[in-house]
């Protein structure tokens, strides 16, 4: 798998230097490469309790991304998914610990426990006050003798960090951290495993499946489950968390495991807000990448029952930009549409033949969705089929509200429906097309003449003409041939659509942004959609 890296041997050191270089001077590192990889605050004066955490790399922004005022004092980084050495942890402790002492925040993995634990003992031998807490928030594998530490660790970083910033002593902070650990629970789900740099990707999760409860190092989860969408995925995660809820109101941390798009994470946030947890979760942190697993296409949810003091600590401002803040998880806010945008609803009327015709057109576009997407992917972003199919579904669903018996009002109603339900430039152009056709029909033109007027208006507004490699190349000859019948129009549309494959330069539309070698040999997807639609209709002509 291609990755933006040079060689795996220097991946972590180069990445750490990138973080430090881009911090604006807020961060520095110890001069101990390659074995000692420690990032620390540049403004630290050792007057307060230091917080040190870390572990294997690959979980970014954890842990170096959370070094800064109000959170960690230092992060000790290992290689990918590998605990840092005892010397590296000790170096981090010695670099930041003063008379107030140091709290080590460690995730519950054997390597981390041993290396951080031995480093703590050696630091105490130097006369330093060092406490260590172990985070074990993962509830995915209840039979494990020691639960794993995952994204709930961030609750500890933030609350302990706020307390340290406020000047609390080491014993108080350590006690508060243990309370947080006792209440934090987490579980994750992923559609795919992660890709360890320099190693082949493990193809463990089958098509149509998701893995529930897998670890942040790619460890296998509790089970593979059928994946049917975001709603069911969130429901399964919530179902596993519900038995572990504490008392009172909770905060949820919605974590991107690394490869999930922000769009998907927003959908998951909505599903969390609709879930069985909705009444118990009053605040949310994220959605954001917080404790990732390289490029894992998954998410996790962590929950914590919070007191007023803990809420205040979670909401306290911090310097690290990776921390997304604490926000209320509330209802979807609504405002009325501005005056003039509320659509005028036409008076519905029946016309079975026109209803059947429109329904057939919609069905043809829906059936062509995958093919048109594949065609568009060769020269665009692969969404033409989905855009047209989505509009077709909306139009089919609105047929019972349409003025089917009135041609003029029907054209206008279709234009209004498309302007509301069809995105992109295609939606605007087709809305203009049908609206202009309605105006022409009101002026006395027959339905063929009205559609021709719609084409003229689209060319005026959109700037495309025959030969520009757009849907006009199929639509214009089709409308010219339409007086001879739908079969003649379909033939003309097919010739026009196929002709776009030989046009090496697009002069309008999205394809105009592409070079000739990206266009040669492929029909324009908009023109292809027109041709397929008319070919479908010609079979009943």
Short mmCIF file of C-alpha atoms in Angstrom, two decimals:
data_model
loop_
_atom_site.label_atom_id
_atom_site.label_comp_id
_atom_site.label_asym_id
_atom_site.label_seq_id
_atom_site.Cartn_x
_atom_site.Cartn_y
_atom_site.Cartn_z
CA UNK A 1 0.00 0.00 0.00
CA UNK A 2 1.31 3.43 -0.92
CA UNK A 3 1.94 5.76 2.04
CA UNK A 4 3.43 9.21 2.43
CA UNK A 5 6.63 8.10 4.13
CA UNK A 6 10.28 7.77 3.26
CA UNK A 7 11.62 4.69 5.02
CA UNK A 8 9.97 3.00 7.99
CA UNK A 9 13.18 3.22 10.03
CA UNK A 10 12.93 7.03 10.23
CA UNK A 11 9.13 7.35 10.03
CA UNK A 12 8.54 8.19 13.70
CA UNK A 13 11.47 10.55 14.16
CA UNK A 14 10.52 12.48 11.03
CA UNK A 15 6.89 12.63 12.12
CA UNK A 16 7.82 13.91 15.58
CA UNK A 17 10.04 16.58 14.07
CA UNK A 18 7.14 17.60 11.86
CA UNK A 19 4.88 18.00 14.89
CA UNK A 20 7.50 20.03 16.74
CA UNK A 21 8.38 22.13 13.70
CA UNK A 22 4.72 23.03 13.12
CA UNK A 23 3.97 23.86 16.76
CA UNK A 24 5.02 27.50 16.54
CA UNK A 25 7.62 26.95 19.23
CA UNK A 26 5.16 25.51 21.77
CA UNK A 27 6.86 22.11 21.66
CA UNK A 28 10.45 20.85 21.78
CA UNK A 29 11.99 17.39 21.87
CA UNK A 30 14.83 15.82 23.76
CA UNK A 31 18.05 15.35 21.82
CA UNK A 32 18.08 11.58 22.06
CA UNK A 33 17.12 10.25 18.65
CA UNK A 34 16.56 7.60 17.59
CA UNK A 35 16.12 5.66 20.84
CA UNK A 36 14.72 8.46 23.00
CA UNK A 37 11.75 10.16 21.42
CA UNK A 38 10.25 12.62 23.90
CA UNK A 39 8.13 15.68 23.09
CA UNK A 40 7.65 18.29 25.82
CA UNK A 41 6.30 21.76 26.46
CA UNK A 42 8.80 24.49 25.68
CA UNK A 43 7.34 26.75 28.41
CA UNK A 44 7.48 24.24 31.28
CA UNK A 45 9.08 25.54 34.48
CA UNK A 46 8.57 22.48 36.77
CA UNK A 47 6.57 24.52 39.29
CA UNK A 48 3.49 22.32 38.94
CA UNK A 49 2.77 18.61 38.77
CA UNK A 50 4.02 17.19 35.48
CA UNK A 51 1.88 14.81 33.45
CA UNK A 52 3.73 12.27 31.32
CA UNK A 53 2.06 9.75 29.03
CA UNK A 54 2.95 7.90 25.88
CA UNK A 55 3.27 4.51 24.31
CA UNK A 56 3.62 3.17 20.82
CA UNK A 57 3.26 5.54 17.89
CA UNK A 58 0.48 5.12 15.34
CA UNK A 59 -2.25 6.56 17.59
CA UNK A 60 -1.79 10.19 16.55
CA UNK A 61 -2.65 12.79 17.69
CA UNK A 62 -2.10 10.75 20.85
CA UNK A 63 0.22 11.32 22.52
CA UNK A 64 2.47 14.13 21.31
CA UNK A 65 -0.51 16.01 19.90
CA UNK A 66 -1.86 16.51 23.41
CA UNK A 67 1.29 18.02 24.89
CA UNK A 68 0.60 21.60 25.90
CA UNK A 69 -0.89 23.87 28.51
CA UNK A 70 -3.84 22.20 30.21
CA UNK A 71 -2.98 18.65 29.15
CA UNK A 72 0.27 16.66 28.99
CA UNK A 73 3.66 18.02 29.95
CA UNK A 74 5.55 15.41 27.95
CA UNK A 75 4.85 12.46 25.68
CA UNK A 76 7.21 9.51 25.35
CA UNK A 77 6.88 7.93 21.91
CA UNK A 78 7.79 4.40 20.91
CA UNK A 79 7.98 2.92 17.46
CA UNK A 80 4.72 1.96 15.74
CA UNK A 81 2.60 0.06 18.28
CA UNK A 82 5.70 -0.57 20.44
CA UNK A 83 6.22 0.66 23.98
CA UNK A 84 9.04 3.16 24.51
CA UNK A 85 12.07 1.93 26.40
CA UNK A 86 12.68 2.41 30.12
CA UNK A 87 15.44 4.92 29.35
CA UNK A 88 13.11 6.92 27.10
CA UNK A 89 10.41 7.09 29.77
CA UNK A 90 12.95 7.99 32.45
CA UNK A 91 14.34 10.74 30.21
CA UNK A 92 10.85 12.18 29.89
CA UNK A 93 10.28 12.08 33.65
CA UNK A 94 13.63 13.68 34.47
CA UNK A 95 13.13 16.40 31.85
CA UNK A 96 9.91 17.77 33.33
CA UNK A 97 9.63 16.74 37.00
CA UNK A 98 10.25 19.21 39.77
CA UNK A 99 9.42 19.34 43.46
CA UNK A 100 5.67 19.04 42.77
CA UNK A 101 6.17 15.59 41.28
CA UNK A 102 4.99 13.70 38.22
CA UNK A 103 1.96 11.59 37.27
CA UNK A 104 2.49 8.85 34.69
CA UNK A 105 -0.67 8.02 32.70
CA UNK A 106 -0.27 4.57 31.19
CA UNK A 107 -2.53 2.45 29.01
CA UNK A 108 -2.99 -1.12 30.21
CA UNK A 109 -0.59 -3.02 27.96
CA UNK A 110 2.17 -5.21 29.31
CA UNK A 111 5.01 -3.36 27.61
CA UNK A 112 3.78 0.04 28.73
CA UNK A 113 3.18 -1.12 32.31
CA UNK A 114 6.64 -2.64 32.59
CA UNK A 115 8.63 0.14 30.96
CA UNK A 116 6.79 3.02 32.59
CA UNK A 117 6.73 1.15 35.91
CA UNK A 118 10.47 0.49 35.99
CA UNK A 119 11.18 4.06 34.87
CA UNK A 120 9.04 5.29 37.77
CA UNK A 121 11.07 3.20 40.21
CA UNK A 122 14.32 4.57 38.86
CA UNK A 123 12.98 8.13 39.03
CA UNK A 124 11.99 7.62 42.65
CA UNK A 125 15.57 6.45 43.31
CA UNK A 126 16.60 9.94 42.15
CA UNK A 127 14.40 11.37 44.90
CA UNK A 128 11.49 12.39 42.63
CA UNK A 129 7.83 12.05 43.57
CA UNK A 130 6.22 9.86 40.91
CA UNK A 131 2.77 8.32 40.81
CA UNK A 132 1.45 6.03 38.06
CA UNK A 133 -2.14 5.28 37.00
CA UNK A 134 -3.22 2.52 34.61
CA UNK A 135 -6.13 3.13 32.21
CA UNK A 136 -8.25 0.05 31.41
CA UNK A 137 -11.42 1.40 29.82
CA UNK A 138 -12.02 -1.14 27.03
CA UNK A 139 -15.13 -3.26 27.73
CA UNK A 140 -14.98 -5.23 24.46
CA UNK A 141 -13.46 -8.37 25.99
CA UNK A 142 -15.02 -8.81 29.43
CA UNK A 143 -13.21 -12.10 30.08
CA UNK A 144 -9.75 -10.57 29.85
CA UNK A 145 -7.97 -10.49 33.22
CA UNK A 146 -6.70 -7.02 32.32
CA UNK A 147 -8.84 -4.78 30.12
CA UNK A 148 -7.03 -2.74 27.49
CA UNK A 149 -6.50 1.00 27.70
CA UNK A 150 -7.95 2.84 24.72
CA UNK A 151 -9.55 6.23 23.97
CA UNK A 152 -10.89 6.70 27.51
CA UNK A 153 -7.29 7.62 28.34
CA UNK A 154 -8.08 11.05 26.93
CA UNK A 155 -10.54 11.71 29.78
CA UNK A 156 -7.64 11.23 32.20
CA UNK A 157 -5.29 13.44 30.21
CA UNK A 158 -7.81 16.27 30.15
CA UNK A 159 -9.13 16.18 33.71
CA UNK A 160 -5.72 15.61 35.28
CA UNK A 161 -4.26 18.27 33.00
CA UNK A 162 -6.82 20.85 34.10
CA UNK A 163 -6.15 20.05 37.75
CA UNK A 164 -2.39 20.30 37.30
CA UNK A 165 -2.76 23.61 35.50
CA UNK A 166 -4.86 24.89 38.41
CA UNK A 167 -2.10 23.95 40.87
CA UNK A 168 -3.48 20.80 42.52
CA UNK A 169 -0.96 18.54 44.26
CA UNK A 170 0.18 15.15 43.03
CA UNK A 171 -1.83 13.03 45.45
CA UNK A 172 -5.05 14.91 44.65
CA UNK A 173 -4.51 14.61 40.90
CA UNK A 174 -3.63 10.91 41.09
CA UNK A 175 -6.73 10.18 43.18
CA UNK A 176 -8.94 12.08 40.73
CA UNK A 177 -7.37 10.22 37.81
CA UNK A 178 -8.18 6.88 39.42
CA UNK A 179 -11.80 7.95 39.86
CA UNK A 180 -11.98 8.82 36.16
CA UNK A 181 -10.42 5.48 35.23
CA UNK A 182 -12.97 3.69 37.38
CA UNK A 183 -15.84 5.28 35.45
CA UNK A 184 -14.54 5.38 31.88
CA UNK A 185 -15.70 2.71 29.42
CA UNK A 186 -14.96 2.36 25.69
CA UNK A 187 -15.55 0.10 22.72
CA UNK A 188 -14.76 0.41 19.02
CA UNK A 189 -15.90 -0.94 15.67
CA UNK A 190 -14.12 -1.00 12.32
CA UNK A 191 -14.81 -1.95 8.72
CA UNK A 192 -11.17 -2.73 8.06
CA UNK A 193 -7.88 -3.35 9.83
CA UNK A 194 -5.04 -0.86 9.94
CA UNK A 195 -1.97 -0.78 7.71
CA UNK A 196 1.29 -1.04 9.63
CA UNK A 197 3.98 0.87 7.69
CA UNK A 198 6.22 -1.47 5.78
CA UNK A 199 3.96 -4.50 6.29
CA UNK A 200 1.19 -6.00 4.15
CA UNK A 201 -2.34 -5.19 5.20
CA UNK A 202 -4.14 -7.98 7.02
CA UNK A 203 -7.33 -8.82 5.16
CA UNK A 204 -9.22 -10.14 8.16
CA UNK A 205 -12.61 -8.44 7.93
CA UNK A 206 -14.72 -9.82 5.10
CA UNK A 207 -16.97 -7.97 2.69
CA UNK A 208 -20.21 -6.84 4.28
CA UNK A 209 -18.76 -7.30 7.76
CA UNK A 210 -17.54 -5.06 10.57
CA UNK A 211 -15.47 -6.06 13.56
CA UNK A 212 -16.73 -5.12 17.00
CA UNK A 213 -14.35 -4.55 19.88
CA UNK A 214 -11.04 -4.68 18.05
CA UNK A 215 -8.02 -3.08 19.71
CA UNK A 216 -6.12 0.05 18.80
CA UNK A 217 -3.20 -2.05 17.57
CA UNK A 218 -5.42 -4.01 15.21
CA UNK A 219 -6.00 -6.84 17.70
CA UNK A 220 -9.01 -8.96 16.83
CA UNK A 221 -12.26 -7.97 18.46
CA UNK A 222 -15.06 -9.94 20.05
CA UNK A 223 -16.81 -10.85 16.81
CA UNK A 224 -17.41 -9.95 13.20
CA UNK A 225 -20.92 -8.71 12.62
CA UNK A 226 -23.02 -7.94 9.56
CA UNK A 227 -22.60 -4.30 8.53
CA UNK A 228 -25.78 -2.65 7.31
CA UNK A 229 -25.03 1.02 7.94
CA UNK A 230 -24.17 3.66 10.51
CA UNK A 231 -27.39 3.27 12.48
CA UNK A 232 -26.97 -0.42 13.21
CA UNK A 233 -23.23 0.02 13.83
CA UNK A 234 -23.81 2.65 16.49
CA UNK A 235 -26.65 0.61 17.98
CA UNK A 236 -24.34 -2.38 18.48
CA UNK A 237 -21.66 -0.23 20.12
CA UNK A 238 -24.22 1.43 22.38
CA UNK A 239 -25.69 -1.95 23.31
CA UNK A 240 -22.27 -3.09 24.57
CA UNK A 241 -21.76 0.09 26.56
CA UNK A 242 -25.17 0.29 28.21
CA UNK A 243 -24.52 -2.34 30.95
CA UNK A 244 -21.44 -0.37 32.06
CA UNK A 245 -23.06 3.04 32.50
CA UNK A 246 -22.46 4.86 35.74
CA UNK A 247 -24.86 7.07 37.64
CA UNK A 248 -25.98 10.48 36.42
CA UNK A 249 -25.15 12.34 33.25
CA UNK A 250 -22.36 11.21 30.95
CA UNK A 251 -19.95 12.70 28.46
CA UNK A 252 -19.26 10.77 25.26
CA UNK A 253 -15.97 10.86 23.39
CA UNK A 254 -16.58 9.98 19.73
CA UNK A 255 -13.23 8.92 18.32
CA UNK A 256 -12.17 8.46 14.70
CA UNK A 257 -9.85 5.47 14.53
CA UNK A 258 -7.93 7.09 11.70
CA UNK A 259 -9.40 6.25 8.31
CA UNK A 260 -13.02 7.31 8.69
CA UNK A 261 -13.99 10.45 6.77
CA UNK A 262 -15.34 13.50 8.62
CA UNK A 263 -18.60 13.06 6.72
CA UNK A 264 -19.01 9.54 8.13
CA UNK A 265 -18.08 10.70 11.61
CA UNK A 266 -20.80 13.36 11.49
CA UNK A 267 -23.35 10.68 10.58
CA UNK A 268 -22.14 8.61 13.53
CA UNK A 269 -22.53 11.64 15.80
CA UNK A 270 -26.13 11.95 14.63
CA UNK A 271 -26.75 8.27 15.30
CA UNK A 272 -25.25 8.62 18.77
CA UNK A 273 -27.67 11.49 19.39
CA UNK A 274 -30.58 9.27 18.31
CA UNK A 275 -29.42 6.17 20.17
CA UNK A 276 -30.54 4.59 23.43
CA UNK A 277 -27.82 6.65 25.13
CA UNK A 278 -29.35 9.96 24.10
CA UNK A 279 -31.01 10.63 27.45
CA UNK A 280 -27.86 9.81 29.42
CA UNK A 281 -25.25 11.64 27.33
CA UNK A 282 -25.32 15.40 27.90
CA UNK A 283 -21.93 16.34 26.41
CA UNK A 284 -19.80 15.19 23.51
CA UNK A 285 -16.09 15.43 22.72
CA UNK A 286 -15.56 15.13 18.99
CA UNK A 287 -16.18 13.58 16.59
CA UNK A 288 -12.46 13.78 15.98
CA UNK A 289 -9.34 11.65 15.59
CA UNK A 290 -8.07 11.41 19.17
CA UNK A 291 -6.73 7.89 19.80
CA UNK A 292 -6.31 6.46 16.32
CA UNK A 293 -4.99 3.21 14.94
CA UNK A 294 -3.10 4.40 11.86
CA UNK A 295 -5.59 4.27 8.95
CA UNK A 296 -8.22 2.05 10.56
CA UNK A 297 -11.66 2.68 9.02
CA UNK A 298 -13.55 2.68 12.27
CA UNK A 299 -14.73 4.57 15.32
CA UNK A 300 -14.97 4.18 19.05
CA UNK A 301 -17.22 5.58 21.75
CA UNK A 302 -15.99 6.28 25.27
CA UNK A 303 -18.31 7.22 28.12
CA UNK A 304 -17.68 8.84 31.49
CA UNK A 305 -20.17 9.75 34.21
CA UNK A 306 -19.20 13.25 35.28
CA UNK A 307 -19.54 15.45 38.30
CA UNK A 308 -19.76 19.22 38.03
CA UNK A 309 -16.05 19.45 38.84
CA UNK A 310 -15.12 16.94 36.16
CA UNK A 311 -17.30 18.73 33.63
CA UNK A 312 -15.52 21.98 34.43
CA UNK A 313 -12.14 20.27 34.00
CA UNK A 314 -13.16 18.78 30.65
CA UNK A 315 -14.38 22.19 29.46
CA UNK A 316 -11.29 24.11 30.59
CA UNK A 317 -9.34 25.68 27.70
CA UNK A 318 -6.15 23.98 26.52
CA UNK A 319 -3.32 24.78 24.15
CA UNK A 320 -3.22 21.58 22.04
CA UNK A 321 -5.16 22.15 18.83
CA UNK A 322 -5.97 18.44 18.55
CA UNK A 323 -8.36 18.65 21.51
CA UNK A 324 -11.83 19.37 20.05
CA UNK A 325 -13.40 20.72 23.22
CA UNK A 326 -16.48 19.77 25.21
CA UNK A 327 -19.89 20.57 23.74
CA UNK A 328 -23.50 19.98 24.63
CA UNK A 329 -25.14 17.11 22.76
CA UNK A 330 -28.49 18.68 22.05
CA UNK A 331 -31.37 18.66 19.61
CA UNK A 332 -31.00 19.70 15.98
CA UNK A 333 -31.63 23.44 15.92
CA UNK A 334 -34.14 24.68 13.37
CA UNK A 335 -35.04 28.04 11.88
CA UNK A 336 -37.84 28.77 9.43
CA UNK A 337 -36.91 29.28 5.79
CA UNK A 338 -36.56 32.95 4.83
CA UNK A 339 -39.53 34.56 3.13
CA UNK A 340 -39.65 33.76 -0.55
CA UNK A 341 -37.97 30.35 -0.29
CA UNK A 342 -40.90 28.36 1.02
CA UNK A 343 -42.06 26.51 -2.10
CA UNK A 344 -45.54 27.13 -3.47
CA UNK A 345 -47.30 23.79 -3.49
CA UNK A 346 -49.13 23.13 -6.79
CA UNK A 347 -52.67 21.80 -6.86
CA UNK A 348 -52.37 18.04 -7.46
CA UNK A 349 -54.25 16.57 -10.38
CA UNK A 350 -54.45 13.11 -11.90
CA UNK A 351 -53.22 11.96 -15.29
CA UNK A 352 -52.38 8.23 -15.25
CA UNK A 353 -50.47 8.22 -18.53
CA UNK A 354 -48.16 11.08 -17.52
CA UNK A 355 -47.69 9.56 -14.08
CA UNK A 356 -46.65 6.27 -15.67
CA UNK A 357 -44.29 8.06 -18.07
CA UNK A 358 -42.54 10.00 -15.31
CA UNK A 359 -42.34 6.89 -13.13
CA UNK A 360 -40.70 4.99 -16.00
CA UNK A 361 -38.18 7.82 -16.49
CA UNK A 362 -37.35 7.75 -12.78
CA UNK A 363 -36.96 3.97 -12.79
CA UNK A 364 -34.61 4.14 -15.78
CA UNK A 365 -32.34 6.66 -14.06
CA UNK A 366 -32.33 4.68 -10.82
CA UNK A 367 -31.42 1.50 -12.71
CA UNK A 368 -28.51 3.27 -14.41
CA UNK A 369 -27.04 4.63 -11.15
CA UNK A 370 -24.07 2.27 -10.84
CA UNK A 371 -23.17 2.39 -14.55
CA UNK A 372 -23.27 6.19 -14.66
CA UNK A 373 -21.20 6.45 -11.48
CA UNK A 374 -18.59 4.14 -12.98
CA UNK A 375 -18.53 6.20 -16.16
CA UNK A 376 -18.25 9.46 -14.25
CA UNK A 377 -15.42 8.05 -12.13
CA UNK A 378 -13.27 7.87 -15.26
CA UNK A 379 -13.35 11.65 -15.65
CA UNK A 380 -14.97 13.06 -12.52
CA UNK A 381 -15.79 12.18 -8.95
CA UNK A 382 -18.11 9.29 -9.71
CA UNK A 383 -21.40 10.73 -8.51
CA UNK A 384 -23.44 11.46 -11.65
CA UNK A 385 -25.47 8.29 -11.30
CA UNK A 386 -26.15 8.89 -7.61
CA UNK A 387 -27.13 12.51 -8.24
CA UNK A 388 -29.61 11.58 -10.96
CA UNK A 389 -30.92 8.55 -9.08
CA UNK A 390 -31.46 10.59 -5.92
CA UNK A 391 -33.44 13.18 -7.84
CA UNK A 392 -35.40 10.42 -9.58
CA UNK A 393 -36.34 8.84 -6.28
CA UNK A 394 -37.49 12.18 -4.90
CA UNK A 395 -39.52 12.94 -8.03
CA UNK A 396 -41.13 9.49 -8.01
CA UNK A 397 -42.08 10.01 -4.40
CA UNK A 398 -43.67 13.36 -5.21
CA UNK A 399 -45.90 12.18 -8.06
CA UNK A 400 -49.03 12.19 -5.94
CA UNK A 401 -48.45 15.90 -5.26
CA UNK A 402 -47.89 16.83 -8.91
CA UNK A 403 -50.33 18.75 -11.18
CA UNK A 404 -50.18 15.95 -13.74
CA UNK A 405 -53.19 17.13 -15.76
CA UNK A 406 -51.75 20.63 -16.35
CA UNK A 407 -48.68 20.55 -18.61
CA UNK A 408 -47.59 24.10 -17.81
CA UNK A 409 -47.79 23.62 -14.05
CA UNK A 410 -46.28 20.15 -14.30
CA UNK A 411 -43.13 21.46 -15.97
CA UNK A 412 -42.81 24.15 -13.31
CA UNK A 413 -43.46 21.70 -10.47
CA UNK A 414 -40.77 19.33 -11.78
CA UNK A 415 -38.35 22.26 -11.97
CA UNK A 416 -39.12 23.22 -8.37
CA UNK A 417 -38.74 19.63 -7.16
CA UNK A 418 -35.36 19.23 -8.86
CA UNK A 419 -34.08 22.56 -7.53
CA UNK A 420 -34.75 21.27 -4.01
CA UNK A 421 -33.65 17.66 -4.30
CA UNK A 422 -30.89 17.50 -6.90
CA UNK A 423 -27.46 18.84 -6.05
CA UNK A 424 -24.63 20.13 -8.16
CA UNK A 425 -24.76 22.00 -11.44
CA UNK A 426 -26.96 19.29 -12.98
CA UNK A 427 -29.74 20.05 -10.53
CA UNK A 428 -29.63 23.76 -11.30
CA UNK A 429 -29.55 23.22 -15.06
CA UNK A 430 -32.43 20.76 -15.08
CA UNK A 431 -34.47 23.03 -12.82
CA UNK A 432 -33.87 25.86 -15.29
CA UNK A 433 -34.76 23.51 -18.15
CA UNK A 434 -38.16 22.54 -16.77
CA UNK A 435 -39.00 25.98 -15.40
CA UNK A 436 -38.29 27.54 -18.79
CA UNK A 437 -40.34 24.80 -20.45
CA UNK A 438 -43.23 25.71 -18.15
CA UNK A 439 -42.96 29.38 -19.10
CA UNK A 440 -42.94 28.46 -22.81
CA UNK A 441 -45.93 26.20 -22.33
CA UNK A 442 -47.79 29.05 -20.66
CA UNK A 443 -46.99 31.13 -23.74
CA UNK A 444 -48.78 28.67 -26.01
CA UNK A 445 -46.05 26.26 -27.16
CA UNK A 446 -46.81 22.57 -27.38
CA UNK A 447 -44.87 20.21 -25.14
CA UNK A 448 -42.11 19.58 -27.70
CA UNK A 449 -41.71 23.29 -28.33
CA UNK A 450 -41.70 23.93 -24.58
CA UNK A 451 -38.87 21.44 -24.07
CA UNK A 452 -36.93 23.06 -26.93
CA UNK A 453 -37.34 26.41 -25.18
CA UNK A 454 -36.00 24.83 -22.01
CA UNK A 455 -32.93 23.66 -23.92
CA UNK A 456 -32.36 27.17 -25.30
CA UNK A 457 -32.47 28.62 -21.78
CA UNK A 458 -30.05 26.03 -20.44
CA UNK A 459 -27.58 26.86 -23.20
CA UNK A 460 -27.91 30.57 -22.49
CA UNK A 461 -27.37 30.21 -18.74
CA UNK A 462 -24.94 27.30 -18.64
CA UNK A 463 -22.91 28.27 -21.69
CA UNK A 464 -22.73 24.75 -23.14
CA UNK A 465 -23.56 23.97 -26.77
CA UNK A 466 -23.36 20.89 -29.00
CA UNK A 467 -19.74 19.84 -29.34
CA UNK A 468 -18.76 20.94 -25.81
CA UNK A 469 -18.94 17.38 -24.39
CA UNK A 470 -21.93 17.75 -22.06
CA UNK A 471 -25.44 16.36 -21.84
CA UNK A 472 -26.36 18.94 -24.51
CA UNK A 473 -24.65 16.70 -27.08
CA UNK A 474 -27.37 14.10 -26.56
CA UNK A 475 -30.26 16.36 -25.53
CA UNK A 476 -30.12 18.78 -28.46
CA UNK A 477 -30.27 16.18 -31.29
CA UNK A 478 -32.88 14.22 -29.34
CA UNK A 479 -35.22 17.20 -29.09
CA UNK A 480 -34.62 18.02 -32.76
CA UNK A 481 -35.68 14.49 -33.72
CA UNK A 482 -38.55 14.24 -31.22
CA UNK A 483 -41.27 15.36 -33.70
CA UNK A 484 -40.51 12.10 -35.58
CA UNK A 485 -41.18 10.04 -32.43
CA UNK A 486 -39.39 8.82 -29.33
CA UNK A 487 -37.50 6.12 -31.24
CA UNK A 488 -35.97 8.71 -33.54
CA UNK A 489 -35.09 10.88 -30.54
CA UNK A 490 -33.46 7.89 -28.82
CA UNK A 491 -31.36 7.11 -31.89
CA UNK A 492 -30.24 10.73 -32.16
CA UNK A 493 -29.41 10.84 -28.43
CA UNK A 494 -27.34 7.66 -28.66
CA UNK A 495 -25.36 9.01 -31.61
CA UNK A 496 -24.79 12.25 -29.75
CA UNK A 497 -23.72 10.51 -26.53
CA UNK A 498 -21.35 8.15 -28.33
CA UNK A 499 -19.91 11.10 -30.19
CA UNK A 500 -18.68 12.60 -26.90
CA UNK A 501 -16.19 9.73 -26.57
CA UNK A 502 -14.18 11.13 -29.45
CA UNK A 503 -14.22 14.72 -28.18
CA UNK A 504 -10.76 15.27 -26.75
CA UNK A 505 -11.53 18.62 -25.23
CA UNK A 506 -14.53 19.59 -23.11
CA UNK A 507 -15.46 23.27 -23.37
CA UNK A 508 -18.05 23.37 -20.60
CA UNK A 509 -19.08 21.45 -17.51
CA UNK A 510 -16.86 19.68 -15.02
CA UNK A 511 -14.96 17.77 -17.72
CA UNK A 512 -13.58 21.08 -18.98
CA UNK A 513 -11.17 20.97 -16.03
CA UNK A 514 -9.58 17.75 -17.28
CA UNK A 515 -6.88 16.99 -19.83
CA UNK A 516 -7.64 15.25 -23.13
CA UNK A 517 -6.07 11.94 -22.07
CA UNK A 518 -8.58 11.68 -19.21
CA UNK A 519 -11.55 12.02 -21.58
CA UNK A 520 -10.70 9.99 -24.66
CA UNK A 521 -12.75 6.87 -25.23
CA UNK A 522 -15.47 7.53 -22.66
CA UNK A 523 -18.93 8.97 -23.13
CA UNK A 524 -19.87 12.04 -21.15
CA UNK A 525 -21.99 10.69 -18.25
CA UNK A 526 -24.68 13.37 -18.63
CA UNK A 527 -25.08 12.64 -22.32
CA UNK A 528 -25.10 8.93 -21.58
CA UNK A 529 -27.91 9.44 -19.06
CA UNK A 530 -30.03 11.24 -21.68
CA UNK A 531 -29.43 8.46 -24.21
CA UNK A 532 -30.31 5.68 -21.77
CA UNK A 533 -33.45 7.46 -20.66
CA UNK A 534 -34.75 7.86 -24.21
CA UNK A 535 -33.76 4.32 -25.16
CA UNK A 536 -35.84 3.09 -22.28
CA UNK A 537 -38.81 5.19 -23.33
CA UNK A 538 -38.47 4.15 -26.97
CA UNK A 539 -39.33 0.59 -26.00
CA UNK A 540 -42.91 1.73 -25.32
CA UNK A 541 -43.11 4.24 -28.20
#
